[in-house]
Amino acid sequence: MTGLIIVLCVLMIGVIIVQVGRVSELAGRIRGNEEIQRDNNNMNGIISLVFMVVFLISTIVSAWYYKNSMLGYGPHESASLHGSTLDYIFNVTLFFTAIVFFITHIALFWFAYKYRGQKGRKAIFLSHDNRLELIWTIIPAVVMTFLVVGGLDAWNEVMADVGEGEEHIEIEATGMQFAWMMRYPGEDGLLGRKDYTLINSTNPLGMDWTDTKNHDDWVSTAAGEILKLPVGKKVRVRITSRDVLHNFDLPHFRVKMDAVPGLPTYFVFTPSMTTEEYRQNLGALKKNGEPKYPEWWEPSDPDEPDGPKRWEAFMFELACAELCGNGHYSMRRVVDIVSQEEFDMWAAGLQGYYDTTIKGTEEDPFNTSGGLSGLN
Amino acid sequence: MAEIAIKHKDDVLIEELGYDDHFHDHHHGDKYQSNFITHYIFSQDHKVIGKQFLITGIFWGIIGAAMSVIFRLQLGFPEDSIAWLQPFLGKWITINSEGIGSLNADFYYALVTMHGTILVFFVLTAGLSGTFSNILIPLQCGARDMASPLLNMFSYWFFFLAGAVMFASLFLSTGPFSGGWTAYPPLSILPQASSGSGAGMTLWALSLVFFVVSVLLGGINYITTVLNLRTKGMGMWRLPLTIWAFFITAIIALLSFPVLVSAFLLTICDRELGTSFFLSDIYIAGEALERVGGSPILFQHLFWFLGHPEVYIIILPAMGIVSEVLSVHSRKPIFGYKAMVFSILAIAFLSFIVWAHHMFMSGVNPFISNFFVVFTLIIAVPSAVKVFNWITTLYGGNIRFNSASLFGIGFVSMFISGGLTGIFLGNSAIDIQMHDTYFVVAHFHIVMGIAAFFGMFAGIYHWFPKMYGRFMNETLGKLHFWGTLVSAYAIFWPMHYMGIAGVPRRYYSFETFDAFSHFDDLNKFITIFAILSFALQLLFVVNFFYSIWKGKKMTTRNPWGANTLEWTTPINTGHGNWPGKIPTVQRWAYDYGKDGIEFTTQITPLREGEEEVH
Ligand code: HEM
Ligand SMILES: [Cu+2]
Ligand SMILES: [Cu+2]
């Protein structure tokens, strides 16, 4: 019923608008087209100007309003070392593009207003001006060069693989519909061999158990399990997929890389803040004791007003950023950055998947207690 | 009327200086118009074919836009029930235990995919370049028709066929294709991965193959016509910028679309014949597929080798139209004609060597990206030149504000806003963070979606009198413009903020992640403006069809005081375009305000002592 009323109202409004259109056209016939056109020019010239002012102001005001929700601004410093460089390049680009944005928009709408058609005005004849055109070819070219050089410098550094013998931890992320499976290398620090033909329900990654490097690898498939990483240590994530494309996306760390079946990719980054430090930023107080970012002081669960505040409950998140099917939006995992000591303690408690699930079963090629060998 | 009593001065000029090709001695001109079917349906007249492209484009525009309203309702108001859509959408609405109806996730992705495909290919390629290349190339070049009217007719009917197949796919029980308009494998190849990748994908690929045939038949014709059928005196440097834009667009299309077909053929082989061009090491639905050695990234190379030129196939015609419209209505020559032509050429060339900027984070060797960053950011230079030249075209003018010129001005604003965000994305270092977020969505909707639509609207309002002998209603047109300008910015500008906050695109719901769920109000705001904008486009459609039959009649041939040849034809332009001789061209297209004369048509000989400018 309400639906019908809405439809009727919309139709009514439509009819009224169309009628207004017709009436104004009739008026035009009475008053003469030239005069109408001049009125039009005046009115639309003024609207152009008003639009320009309102538009430019809203761009600034809205950006200011949302500044604390955007990464790189307000409390959202990058949580990785390279991320701050990228944020800096973003801001430099923003600076230059904002200048161009404002100058061109002011010129565009100001000229539209200033040179609106009027009685007795004659357009000037200006077909080209080589000097002017040269200037506005060269200036963008110079600015672009500057941006490209800065950008590529950072890019090549960020995307470089870890050097030979450089200290780092290597972990592995495997995308599947619709979850991220993670693998930590265990005590030996090495990830064992995988083969997708070995995948089955007990071996979700297709680890080759004849490779003993696999035996201490910790596998985490439950989306609820928290992934810890030490602060200040280089992490190389080996990124793979076992079905379709996914994208390993850690927005707070400015990390993003496709997971491609059959073609392992990687991303190297160094967490620069623990989760706790990041939370302190979010929950910071001003000198007068008031919260700096009030929105982060709301309860994290609206049904529990006395529960933890949003800043207290904050967690880094791992997402998927490449369309992978109908559950694409739900591949969430939680990442916790901790001190080295805490990490070591946590890691010491992790048990190899082989030990917990495979050892002594039919799948185990080293199963000597009779029965079938997985390898024959 | 006056037309008959005294001879129109254009006719006098044409008779005096025109070129007699004995067109009407052969009577083949009227053969095609003999009955209703050959005139309106299987027409070979470029003007009718152009209108067919336009009206089919409008049809698809309404469908594609309605789809976006439906999925925006889901994004903006996920908690509200859309059970009332069930009569249309049937099983694609799931109603939960509390009676709240929401869009099925599979169907959400199908709608997003169809929306993208329809708008990019059917509306902004066929509906824009198809319409205006057809109508304007022969008229503005001074030709009787296209080089091959028959192929031209086929071009439309292949487009129609493509549309029919795509339309049929909407009603499949497994749903239409849902893997995104970019159709990345393996998702698009494996029906196990997504229900839309079954029959939906088969029809999608088939439809687009037909579509490419249409583009190629049209393109060959446009190129040949521009090269061979220009009238006497119409040197390349006297062509209006519209024709330059359509001409270069057709060349780009001819070089890039076949590569898309090759990508689709390999996809079809992978789907139907068990080959592994794009597949390797896949375990899905409890089974390890025996498909190794292929690479999903190869598909992306092939796709974007078309995909990036495609965005320029969409925008160049709009640029050409806007250049013409702004010049005519500000009563000034386009500023820097030659620079405009060279920048079109530069953009066209560069558009072929930047494709991998869509693939910075796809796993290609990061070293390769260096080249693509450099080429990509070089494109910003000719783009900037064009913007400055449009703005300077307004400078010192005597601007006639009407719906056409307003949309032209709006185009420039959109192109600036969206082009500038391209500079962020083209810099691979920044793209690490921005790739596949709403920042990209904002970028391409503003620079391509809205800007191209504005160019198209400018063209429709400007050439409507030429097409139908009547004017569109100006009051409604201006309402359409200002309303759309405001709502388009209200929809897409805030998406930058979501993108900078890291919100990924193509998310059915933002609630799963704490980091992405703070934009409820913004999403509502966007959805409300999307609905408003949709209503405004319906207003345009009403205006369009109303004006075809009831609009104000055109009483003079050249209502805008324009210089180009199409306005020297009679008001009701028949087949063959000019009733007698073909006009010959005496000067370039932009003598507005020269020597104090408001405008001088291209068929007017140079005055004594006058020099031609460029
Ligand atoms: C200043 C010039 C431009 C630059 C530097 C630029 C750069 C880029 C880059 C790097 C991307 C990829 C972003 C990503 O996926 O991470 C992109 C996406 C896109 N651009 Fe542009 N662009 C420019 C102008 C244009 C123009 C003029 C159009 C169309 C008329 C356009 C249409 C698109 C489209 C459609 C996409 C997204 C495709 C998709 O992923 O679905 N861009 N642009
Ligand atoms: Cu995904
Ligand atoms: Cu591109």
Coordinates of N, CA and C and ligand atoms in Angstrom, one line a residue, chain B residues 304 307-309 311-312 351 354-358 376 443, ligand 3:
Chain B
W304 N 42.9 -6.4 -20.4 CA 43.2 -5.0 -20.3 C 43.9 -4.4 -21.5
G307 N 40.8 -3.6 -22.5 CA 40.1 -2.8 -21.4 C 40.5 -1.4 -21.3
H308 N 41.9 -1.2 -21.3 CA 42.2 0.2 -21.2 C 41.9 1.1 -22.4
P309 N 42.3 0.6 -23.6 CA 41.8 1.4 -24.8 C 40.3 1.5 -24.8
V311 N 38.3 2.2 -22.4 CA 37.9 3.4 -21.6 C 38.1 4.7 -22.5
Y312 N 39.1 4.6 -23.4 CA 39.2 5.8 -24.3 C 38.3 5.7 -25.5
S351 N 47.3 4.8 -25.0 CA 46.3 3.9 -24.4 C 46.6 2.5 -24.7
V354 N 49.6 1.1 -21.6 CA 49.4 1.4 -20.2 C 48.6 0.3 -19.5
W355 N 48.2 -0.8 -20.3 CA 47.1 -1.6 -19.7 C 47.5 -2.2 -18.4
A356 N 48.8 -2.5 -18.1 CA 49.1 -3.2 -16.9 C 48.9 -2.3 -15.6
H357 N 48.5 -1.1 -15.8 CA 48.3 -0.3 -14.6 C 47.0 -0.8 -13.9
H358 N 46.3 -1.7 -14.5 CA 45.2 -2.4 -13.8 C 45.7 -3.6 -13.1
T376 N 51.6 5.6 -18.0 CA 50.3 6.0 -17.5 C 50.3 7.4 -17.1
H443 N 36.9 6.9 -9.0 CA 37.7 7.4 -10.1 C 37.0 7.1 -11.4
Ligands
CU3 CU 43.4 1.9 -17.6

